[in-house]
Coordinates of C-alpha atoms and ligand atoms in Angstrom, one line a residue:
Chain D
M779 CA 24.9 14.0 15.4
L780 CA 24.4 13.8 11.6
T781 CA 27.5 13.5 9.5
V782 CA 27.3 13.6 5.7
E783 CA 30.5 12.8 3.8
N784 CA 31.0 13.2 0.1
L785 CA 27.4 12.3 -0.7
T786 CA 26.3 12.0 -4.3
C787 CA 22.7 11.0 -5.0
G788 CA 20.2 11.3 -7.8
Y789 CA 17.7 9.4 -10.0
G790 CA 19.0 6.7 -12.4
D791 CA 21.7 8.3 -14.4
I792 CA 20.9 11.9 -13.3
K793 CA 23.0 13.1 -10.4
A794 CA 21.1 15.7 -8.4
V795 CA 23.7 16.3 -5.6
H796 CA 27.5 16.0 -6.0
D797 CA 30.1 15.2 -3.4
L798 CA 28.2 17.0 -0.5
S799 CA 29.7 17.1 3.0
F800 CA 28.4 18.7 6.1
A801 CA 27.7 18.0 9.8
V802 CA 24.7 18.9 12.0
G803 CA 25.5 19.1 15.8
T804 CA 23.1 18.2 18.6
G805 CA 20.6 20.9 19.4
E806 CA 21.6 22.8 16.3
I807 CA 19.5 24.4 13.6
F808 CA 21.1 23.8 10.3
A809 CA 19.8 25.7 7.3
M810 CA 20.1 24.6 3.6
L811 CA 19.4 27.3 1.0
G812 CA 19.4 27.2 -2.8
A813 CA 17.4 28.2 -5.9
N814 CA 14.7 26.0 -7.5
G815 CA 16.2 22.7 -8.6
A816 CA 19.4 23.2 -6.6
G817 CA 19.0 19.7 -5.0
K818 CA 17.6 20.6 -1.6
T819 CA 14.7 18.1 -1.7
S820 CA 17.0 15.5 -3.2
T821 CA 19.4 15.8 -0.3
I822 CA 16.7 15.6 2.3
M823 CA 15.0 12.6 0.6
C824 CA 18.4 10.9 0.4
L825 CA 19.0 11.5 4.1
A826 CA 15.5 10.1 4.8
G827 CA 16.2 7.0 2.7
H828 CA 13.9 7.7 -0.3
V829 CA 16.6 8.6 -2.9
A830 CA 19.5 6.2 -3.3
A831 CA 23.0 7.4 -2.4
M832 CA 25.4 6.7 -5.3
S833 CA 28.5 7.3 -3.2
G834 CA 29.6 8.8 0.0
S835 CA 28.1 8.1 3.5
V836 CA 25.6 9.3 6.0
S837 CA 25.8 8.6 9.7
L838 CA 23.5 9.4 12.5
N839 CA 24.9 9.4 16.1
G840 CA 27.8 7.2 14.9
T841 CA 25.6 4.6 13.1
T842 CA 26.1 4.5 9.4
I843 CA 22.7 4.6 7.8
T844 CA 23.7 5.3 4.1
N845 CA 21.9 2.3 2.8
Q846 CA 19.2 1.7 5.4
P847 CA 15.5 1.7 4.5
A848 CA 13.5 4.7 5.5
Q849 CA 11.7 2.9 8.4
A850 CA 15.0 1.9 10.0
R851 CA 16.1 5.6 10.0
V852 CA 12.9 6.5 11.9
G853 CA 14.0 4.0 14.5
H854 CA 17.4 5.6 14.7
G855 CA 15.8 9.0 15.6
M856 CA 15.3 10.7 12.2
A857 CA 11.9 12.1 11.2
L858 CA 10.8 13.9 8.0
V859 CA 8.4 16.8 7.3
P860 CA 8.0 16.5 3.6
E861 CA 7.8 19.3 1.1
G862 CA 4.2 20.6 0.6
R863 CA 2.9 19.6 4.0
R864 CA 1.3 16.4 2.9
V865 CA -0.9 15.5 5.9
F866 CA -3.5 12.7 5.7
A867 CA -6.4 14.8 4.6
E868 CA -9.2 12.4 5.6
L869 CA -7.9 11.6 9.0
S870 CA -8.4 13.8 12.0
V871 CA -5.7 15.9 13.6
E872 CA -5.3 13.4 16.4
E873 CA -5.3 10.4 14.1
N874 CA -2.5 12.0 12.0
L875 CA -0.4 12.4 15.1
V876 CA -1.1 8.8 16.2
V877 CA 0.1 7.6 12.8
G878 CA 3.3 9.5 13.2
G879 CA 3.8 7.7 16.5
H880 CA 3.4 4.2 15.2
T881 CA 6.8 3.2 16.4
V882 CA 6.3 4.2 20.0
G883 CA 4.2 2.3 22.5
G884 CA 0.9 3.0 24.1
P885 CA 1.6 5.1 27.2
E886 CA 4.4 7.0 25.4
L887 CA 2.0 7.7 22.6
T888 CA -0.4 9.5 25.0
A889 CA 2.4 11.4 26.6
N890 CA 3.7 12.5 23.2
L891 CA 0.2 13.7 22.1
E892 CA 0.1 15.8 25.3
R893 CA 3.5 17.2 24.6
I894 CA 2.7 18.1 21.0
F895 CA -0.7 19.7 21.9
G896 CA 1.3 21.7 24.4
H897 CA 3.6 23.0 21.6
F898 CA 0.6 23.6 19.2
P899 CA -2.5 24.7 21.2
R900 CA -4.2 25.4 17.8
L901 CA -4.0 21.7 17.0
A902 CA -5.4 20.7 20.4
E903 CA -8.4 22.9 19.7
R904 CA -8.9 21.1 16.4
K905 CA -8.2 17.5 17.6
T906 CA -11.2 15.9 15.8
Q907 CA -11.2 18.1 12.7
A908 CA -10.2 16.5 9.4
A909 CA -6.6 17.5 8.6
G910 CA -7.7 18.5 5.0
S911 CA -9.8 21.3 6.4
L912 CA -7.0 23.0 8.3
S913 CA -5.3 26.2 7.1
G914 CA -1.9 25.9 5.5
G915 CA -0.1 27.0 8.7
E916 CA -2.1 24.5 10.8
Q917 CA -1.3 21.8 8.3
Q918 CA 2.4 22.6 8.6
M919 CA 2.2 22.5 12.4
L920 CA 0.5 19.1 12.1
A921 CA 3.2 17.8 9.7
I922 CA 5.8 18.9 12.3
G923 CA 3.8 17.4 15.1
R924 CA 3.4 14.2 13.3
A925 CA 7.2 14.0 12.8
L926 CA 7.8 14.7 16.5
M927 CA 5.5 11.8 17.6
A928 CA 8.2 9.3 16.7
N929 CA 10.6 10.8 19.4
P930 CA 13.2 12.0 16.8
Q931 CA 16.6 13.5 17.7
L932 CA 16.8 15.0 14.2
V933 CA 14.0 16.5 12.2
L934 CA 14.3 17.2 8.5
I935 CA 12.0 19.9 7.3
D936 CA 11.6 20.7 3.6
E937 CA 10.4 24.3 2.8
L938 CA 8.9 25.1 6.1
S939 CA 7.4 28.5 5.1
L940 CA 6.5 27.9 1.5
G941 CA 3.1 29.4 0.8
L942 CA 2.4 30.3 4.4
M943 CA 1.2 33.6 5.7
P944 CA 3.8 35.6 7.7
K945 CA 1.9 35.1 10.9
A946 CA 1.9 31.3 10.4
I947 CA 5.6 31.4 9.6
D948 CA 6.3 33.2 12.8
A949 CA 4.3 30.7 14.8
C950 CA 6.2 27.8 13.2
Y951 CA 9.5 29.4 13.9
E952 CA 8.6 30.0 17.5
V953 CA 8.0 26.3 17.9
L954 CA 11.3 25.4 16.2
Q955 CA 13.1 27.6 18.7
A956 CA 11.4 25.9 21.6
L957 CA 12.3 22.5 20.2
K958 CA 15.9 23.5 19.7
A959 CA 15.9 24.6 23.4
D960 CA 14.8 21.0 24.2
G961 CA 17.9 19.7 22.4
L962 CA 16.4 18.7 19.1
S963 CA 18.5 19.0 16.0
I964 CA 16.8 20.5 12.9
L965 CA 17.8 20.5 9.3
L966 CA 15.8 23.2 7.6
V967 CA 15.4 23.9 3.9
E968 CA 14.1 27.3 3.1
Q969 CA 13.9 29.5 0.1
N970 CA 12.0 32.7 0.6
T971 CA 12.5 34.0 4.1
T972 CA 15.3 35.7 6.0
R973 CA 13.6 34.5 9.1
V974 CA 15.7 31.4 8.9
L975 CA 19.0 33.3 9.4
D976 CA 17.9 34.6 12.8
I977 CA 17.8 31.1 14.3
A978 CA 20.2 29.1 12.1
D979 CA 23.5 28.0 13.7
Q980 CA 25.0 27.0 10.4
V981 CA 24.0 27.7 6.8
I982 CA 25.0 26.0 3.5
V983 CA 24.0 27.1 0.0
L984 CA 23.5 24.5 -2.8
E985 CA 23.9 25.5 -6.4
S986 CA 23.2 22.9 -9.1
G987 CA 23.7 20.1 -6.6
V988 CA 27.1 21.5 -5.3
K989 CA 27.8 23.2 -2.0
S990 CA 28.7 26.8 -3.0
W991 CA 28.8 28.6 0.4
E992 CA 28.9 27.8 4.0
G993 CA 29.0 29.8 7.2
T994 CA 27.1 30.8 10.3
G995 CA 23.6 32.4 10.3
A996 CA 25.2 35.7 11.2
D997 CA 27.7 35.5 8.4
A998 CA 24.9 34.9 6.0
D999 CA 22.8 37.7 7.4
G1000 CA 25.7 40.1 6.5
N1001 CA 26.1 38.9 3.0
A1002 CA 23.8 41.0 0.8
A1003 CA 24.6 39.1 -2.4
L1004 CA 23.8 35.8 -0.8
L1005 CA 20.5 37.1 0.5
E1006 CA 19.6 38.6 -2.8
A1007 CA 20.3 35.4 -4.7
Y1008 CA 18.8 32.8 -2.4
L1009 CA 16.2 34.5 -0.2
G1010 CA 14.8 36.9 -2.7
T1011 CA 15.6 40.0 -0.5
A1012 CA 18.4 42.4 0.1
G1013 CA 17.5 43.0 3.7
Chain P
M539 CA -35.4 -26.8 14.7
A540 CA -32.6 -28.8 13.2
Y541 CA -33.0 -26.7 10.0
E542 CA -32.7 -23.4 11.9
I543 CA -29.5 -24.7 13.6
T544 CA -28.1 -25.6 10.2
L545 CA -29.0 -22.1 8.9
L546 CA -27.4 -20.3 11.8
T547 CA -24.3 -22.4 11.6
T548 CA -23.9 -21.7 7.9
M549 CA -24.4 -18.0 8.7
A550 CA -21.8 -17.9 11.4
I551 CA -19.2 -19.7 9.2
S552 CA -19.9 -17.3 6.3
V553 CA -19.7 -14.3 8.6
L554 CA -16.3 -15.4 9.8
F555 CA -15.1 -16.2 6.3
A556 CA -16.4 -12.8 4.9
L557 CA -14.8 -10.9 7.8
S558 CA -11.5 -12.6 7.1
L559 CA -11.6 -11.1 3.6
N560 CA -12.8 -7.8 4.9
F561 CA -9.7 -7.7 7.1
I562 CA -7.6 -7.7 4.0
S563 CA -9.8 -5.5 1.7
G564 CA -10.7 -3.1 4.5
F565 CA -7.2 -2.6 5.8
C566 CA -5.1 -2.9 2.6
G567 CA -7.7 -1.5 0.2
Q568 CA -7.0 -4.5 -2.0
I569 CA -9.4 -7.1 -3.4
S570 CA -8.8 -10.9 -3.5
L571 CA -10.4 -13.0 -6.2
G572 CA -9.1 -16.3 -4.7
H573 CA -10.0 -16.1 -1.1
A574 CA -11.8 -19.5 -1.3
A575 CA -8.4 -21.2 -1.8
F576 CA -7.4 -20.3 1.7
Y577 CA -10.7 -21.4 3.0
G578 CA -10.1 -24.6 1.2
A579 CA -6.6 -25.0 2.5
G580 CA -8.0 -24.8 6.0
A581 CA -10.8 -27.1 5.3
Y582 CA -8.5 -29.8 3.8
T583 CA -6.0 -29.5 6.7
S584 CA -8.7 -29.8 9.3
A585 CA -10.5 -32.6 7.5
M586 CA -7.3 -34.7 7.0
L587 CA -6.3 -34.2 10.6
A588 CA -9.7 -35.2 11.9
K589 CA -9.7 -38.3 9.7
A590 CA -6.3 -39.2 11.1
G591 CA -7.9 -39.1 14.6
A592 CA -7.1 -35.6 15.8
P593 CA -9.9 -34.0 18.0
F594 CA -11.8 -31.3 16.2
L595 CA -10.7 -28.4 18.3
L596 CA -7.0 -29.3 17.7
T597 CA -7.5 -29.2 13.9
L598 CA -8.4 -25.6 13.8
L599 CA -5.1 -24.1 14.7
P600 CA -3.2 -26.1 12.1
A601 CA -5.9 -25.1 9.6
G602 CA -5.3 -21.5 10.3
L603 CA -1.5 -21.9 10.3
V604 CA -1.4 -23.7 6.9
A605 CA -3.8 -21.2 5.2
G606 CA -1.9 -18.3 6.8
A607 CA 1.5 -19.7 5.7
I608 CA 0.3 -20.0 2.1
G609 CA -1.1 -16.4 2.5
L610 CA 2.2 -15.2 3.7
I611 CA 4.0 -16.6 0.7
V612 CA 1.4 -15.3 -1.8
G613 CA 1.3 -11.9 0.0
F614 CA 5.0 -11.6 0.0
A615 CA 5.1 -12.2 -3.7
S616 CA 2.4 -9.8 -4.7
L617 CA 1.9 -7.1 -2.1
R618 CA 5.3 -5.5 -2.8
V619 CA 4.3 -5.0 -6.4
R620 CA 1.9 -2.2 -6.4
H621 CA -1.9 -1.9 -6.1
D622 CA -4.1 -4.2 -8.1
F623 CA -1.7 -7.0 -8.5
L624 CA -3.2 -8.9 -5.6
A625 CA -6.5 -9.4 -7.3
I626 CA -4.7 -11.1 -10.2
T627 CA -2.3 -13.2 -8.1
T628 CA -5.0 -14.5 -5.8
M629 CA -7.2 -15.4 -8.7
G630 CA -4.3 -17.5 -10.1
V631 CA -3.8 -19.0 -6.6
G632 CA -7.4 -20.0 -6.6
F633 CA -7.2 -21.9 -9.8
L634 CA -3.9 -23.4 -8.9
F635 CA -5.3 -24.7 -5.6
I636 CA -8.2 -26.4 -7.3
G637 CA -6.0 -27.9 -10.0
L638 CA -3.5 -29.2 -7.4
V639 CA -6.1 -30.7 -5.1
R640 CA -7.8 -32.5 -7.9
Q641 CA -4.5 -34.3 -8.7
Q642 CA -3.8 -35.4 -5.2
D643 CA -5.1 -38.9 -4.4
V644 CA -4.1 -38.3 -0.7
L645 CA -6.7 -35.4 -0.7
G646 CA -9.3 -37.5 -2.3
G647 CA -8.8 -36.1 -5.8
E648 CA -11.9 -35.2 -7.7
L649 CA -14.1 -37.0 -5.2
G650 CA -12.9 -35.1 -2.2
I651 CA -13.0 -36.2 1.5
S652 CA -16.2 -37.7 2.9
A653 CA -17.2 -39.0 6.3
I654 CA -15.3 -36.4 8.2
P655 CA -15.7 -37.3 11.9
S656 CA -18.2 -35.5 14.1
T657 CA -17.0 -32.7 16.2
G658 CA -18.4 -34.2 19.4
L659 CA -19.9 -30.8 20.3
G660 CA -23.4 -31.7 19.1
K661 CA -25.3 -29.6 16.6
I662 CA -26.2 -26.9 19.0
G663 CA -22.8 -26.9 20.6
F664 CA -21.1 -26.6 17.2
M665 CA -23.4 -23.8 16.2
A666 CA -22.6 -21.9 19.4
F667 CA -18.9 -22.5 18.9
A668 CA -19.1 -21.1 15.3
M669 CA -21.0 -18.1 16.4
G670 CA -18.6 -17.5 19.2
L671 CA -15.6 -17.6 16.9
A672 CA -17.3 -15.2 14.4
A673 CA -18.2 -12.8 17.3
L674 CA -14.7 -13.0 18.7
F675 CA -13.1 -12.2 15.4
A676 CA -15.6 -9.3 14.8
G677 CA -14.6 -8.0 18.2
F678 CA -10.9 -8.3 17.2
C679 CA -11.6 -6.4 14.0
V680 CA -13.3 -3.6 15.9
Y681 CA -10.4 -3.5 18.3
V682 CA -7.8 -3.2 15.6
K683 CA -9.8 -0.6 13.7
R684 CA -9.9 1.7 16.7
S685 CA -6.3 1.1 17.8
W686 CA -3.3 3.0 16.6
M687 CA -2.8 0.3 14.1
G688 CA -6.2 1.0 12.5
F689 CA -5.1 4.6 12.0
V690 CA -1.9 3.5 10.3
Y691 CA -4.1 1.4 7.9
D692 CA -6.3 4.4 7.4
S693 CA -3.3 6.6 6.6
I694 CA -2.2 4.0 4.0
A695 CA -5.7 4.1 2.5
D696 CA -5.7 7.9 2.6
N697 CA -2.3 8.3 0.9
E698 CA 0.0 5.4 0.5
D699 CA 2.9 7.6 -0.9
V700 CA 2.9 9.9 2.1
S701 CA 2.8 6.9 4.5
E702 CA 5.8 5.6 2.8
I703 CA 7.6 8.9 2.9
I704 CA 7.1 9.4 6.7
G705 CA 8.7 6.0 7.2
I706 CA 5.7 3.6 7.6
P707 CA 6.6 0.1 6.4
V708 CA 3.6 0.0 4.1
S709 CA 4.2 -3.4 2.6
R710 CA 4.8 -5.0 6.0
Y711 CA 1.5 -3.7 7.3
K712 CA -0.3 -5.0 4.3
L713 CA 1.4 -8.4 4.7
I714 CA 0.3 -8.6 8.3
A715 CA -3.3 -7.9 7.3
F716 CA -3.1 -10.5 4.5
A717 CA -1.6 -13.2 6.7
I718 CA -4.2 -12.7 9.4
G719 CA -7.0 -12.6 6.9
T720 CA -5.9 -15.8 5.2
A721 CA -5.3 -17.6 8.5
V722 CA -8.8 -16.8 9.7
A723 CA -10.2 -18.0 6.3
G724 CA -8.4 -21.2 7.1
V725 CA -10.1 -21.5 10.5
A726 CA -13.5 -20.8 8.8
G727 CA -12.7 -23.5 6.3
G728 CA -12.0 -26.0 9.2
L729 CA -15.4 -25.1 10.6
Y730 CA -17.0 -25.6 7.2
A731 CA -15.4 -29.0 6.7
H732 CA -16.8 -30.2 10.0
H733 CA -20.2 -28.6 9.4
V734 CA -20.9 -30.3 6.0
R735 CA -18.6 -33.3 6.8
F736 CA -17.8 -33.7 3.1
I737 CA -15.5 -31.5 1.0
A738 CA -14.5 -31.6 -2.6
P739 CA -12.4 -29.2 -4.7
D740 CA -15.5 -27.6 -6.2
S741 CA -16.5 -26.2 -2.8
F742 CA -13.5 -23.8 -3.0
G743 CA -13.5 -22.6 -6.5
F744 CA -13.9 -19.3 -8.3
V745 CA -17.6 -19.2 -7.6
E746 CA -17.0 -19.3 -3.8
S747 CA -14.3 -16.6 -4.1
V748 CA -16.8 -14.3 -6.0
T749 CA -19.5 -15.1 -3.5
V750 CA -17.4 -14.1 -0.5
L751 CA -16.2 -11.0 -2.3
A752 CA -19.8 -10.1 -3.0
M753 CA -20.6 -10.4 0.7
V754 CA -17.8 -7.9 1.5
I755 CA -18.7 -5.4 -1.3
V756 CA -22.4 -5.6 -0.6
G757 CA -21.8 -5.0 3.1
G758 CA -19.4 -2.2 2.4
I759 CA -15.6 -2.8 2.4
G760 CA -14.2 -2.0 5.8
S761 CA -17.5 -2.0 7.6
I762 CA -17.5 -4.8 10.1
W763 CA -21.3 -4.7 10.8
G764 CA -22.2 -4.2 7.1
V765 CA -20.1 -7.2 6.0
A766 CA -21.3 -9.4 8.8
F767 CA -24.9 -8.6 7.9
A768 CA -24.4 -9.1 4.2
A769 CA -22.6 -12.4 4.8
A770 CA -25.3 -13.7 7.1
F771 CA -28.0 -12.8 4.6
L772 CA -26.3 -13.9 1.3
S773 CA -25.2 -17.2 2.8
V774 CA -28.6 -18.4 3.5
L775 CA -30.3 -17.0 0.4
P776 CA -29.5 -20.2 -1.7
L777 CA -30.8 -22.4 1.1
W778 CA -34.1 -20.5 1.1
F779 CA -34.5 -20.4 -2.7
Q780 CA -33.0 -23.6 -4.1
P781 CA -32.9 -22.2 -7.7
I782 CA -30.5 -19.5 -6.8
D783 CA -27.8 -22.1 -6.2
D784 CA -27.7 -22.9 -9.9
F785 CA -26.9 -19.5 -11.1
K786 CA -25.1 -18.2 -8.0
I787 CA -22.2 -16.8 -10.0
L788 CA -24.5 -14.8 -12.2
L789 CA -26.5 -13.4 -9.3
Y790 CA -23.5 -12.6 -7.1
G791 CA -21.6 -11.2 -10.1
A792 CA -24.5 -8.9 -10.9
L793 CA -24.9 -7.9 -7.3
L794 CA -21.2 -7.1 -7.1
F795 CA -21.3 -5.0 -10.2
A796 CA -24.4 -3.2 -9.2
M797 CA -23.0 -2.3 -5.8
M798 CA -19.7 -1.1 -7.2
R799 CA -21.6 1.0 -9.7
F800 CA -24.4 2.5 -7.5
S801 CA -23.2 2.3 -3.9
P802 CA -19.5 1.8 -3.7
G803 CA -19.8 2.0 0.1
G804 CA -22.1 -1.0 0.1
L805 CA -25.0 -1.3 2.6
A806 CA -22.9 0.5 5.2
G807 CA -22.5 3.4 2.9
L808 CA -26.2 3.4 2.0
V809 CA -27.2 3.4 5.7
A810 CA -24.8 6.2 6.5
R811 CA -26.2 8.2 3.6
L812 CA -29.8 7.7 4.7
R813 CA -28.9 8.8 8.2
G814 CA -27.4 11.9 6.7
V815 CA -23.9 11.1 7.9
S816 CA -21.5 11.9 5.1
Ligands
ATP338 N1 12.1 12.1 -9.3 C1 13.0 12.7 -10.0 N2 13.5 12.2 -11.1 C2 14.4 12.7 -11.9 N3 15.0 13.9 -11.6 C3 14.5 14.6 -10.5 C4 13.5 14.0 -9.7 N4 13.3 14.9 -8.6 C5 14.1 15.9 -8.8 N5 14.9 15.7 -10.0 C6 15.9 16.7 -10.5 O1 16.9 16.8 -9.5 C7 17.3 18.2 -9.5 C8 17.2 18.7 -8.0 O2 15.8 18.8 -7.7 P1 15.3 19.0 -6.2 O3 13.9 18.8 -6.2 O4 16.2 18.3 -5.3 O5 15.6 20.6 -6.0 P2 15.1 21.6 -4.9 O6 16.3 22.4 -4.5 O7 14.4 20.9 -3.9 O8 14.1 22.5 -5.7 P3 12.8 23.3 -5.3 O9 13.2 24.6 -4.7 O10 12.1 23.5 -6.6 O11 12.0 22.4 -4.4 C9 16.5 18.9 -10.5 O12 17.3 19.1 -11.6 C10 15.3 18.0 -10.7 O13 14.9 18.2 -12.0
MG339 MG1 12.5 21.1 -3.1

């Protein structure tokens, strides 16, 4: 569904990611790991159309989107949950979601709201509350919900569990599994939780902008050195 | 009675004109310092067409289209560049407009256009028509504000960078608001031309741009009722107290400054605070 071939991207003269290739299948959870500054956010932002690709190609469901603007990618079925949760603080929960659904029409908008409130009952209870007053976990749920409003086939999530309480992380992971079961593809960047390996179909590791390891979630789970280096734990 | 009709017509036209600027400032969070140029473009279009024999009602659509088309070009050139650039560009457009119109003999040059034909609606009919248009546009503003599109504009005001990141075509939305706002200013200009039946370049200069901006700021940027109220009040002030007309720019400039300093939310913000709503 998403195919990345020999992608190099960065900022001006600085190359943040070199010659990266991978493919995410339909209904797959694809995890990207790596230390601080490894190039995870740069990769995701390049896929979403915010960091220019210097060479290589990106295609989504057979359509080449390498040089398309961000809005066009949303239309092709890609949605982004940016690093640091970044909800619209002054807007209510419901308004945040409606903004995420700006590309879909009226009746579908209502149906999507219902669907997302179904996935996140906590958000439904806080419909009219300002997003800035939510807890970290709730804000992350809202950021995911906002991305889902555009009916994506692929969601890019940068640092899902950064700074969240274990309970909130569990809640988010449960939803991801439900979404995967619905056929959604998910590209997930993580840094500090082994939780990701339980649900990842494929894993790649970035090191200084270069892919240094790839395998299945189970392979990664059995690789103590890898866990130690990139997930900050040996178990 | 005739005097009251004139007052109410002036109010209605000013409300429409101020709401057109509020559509831009409220939704894009950007200020225009040359909005009178679009008002003028509509006024001249409508006046020229009427002089050429077109019925009044048929001159309004072209007036809006001409002003909106100029708005589209100006917006396209300035909205992509970030933030405060619009204020500067529109101010330039305002001066350019006056300069150009003064040079054009076809447009009456310095003397302007006089003896603009009557609308045929009668004084009361024209007043009702102007009020109807102002009310219609106010309703449209409320509708947009409460629709999903209003929330998209709110999100841009809340955090433009995040809007951009989640794939909202921010500059396109701003351009839409700017084009609608300038087109409606053109329609208001067409009404104005037929109300006073004499227009000259000076009616659309910097003073008028500051005046309409003062209406929006005093009312409270984004507040439809606040802006409508401020426009209605400030538009008839100079008619009640003749001397005000002479130092309008001073008064409105001071008012603008005082509001931005002491009540950035305008009258709407003041009322909300008094009612204890945050
Ligand atoms: N806007 C930018 N301009 C220039 N260089 C940048 C910019 N953003 C990131 N970089 C550089 O690109 C490299 C990769 O950074 P990136 O943010 O992609 O890493 P990351 O894996 O997401 O790190 P983290 O775990 O800290 O989020 C770093 O060397 C960083 O300094
Ligand atoms: Mg990062």
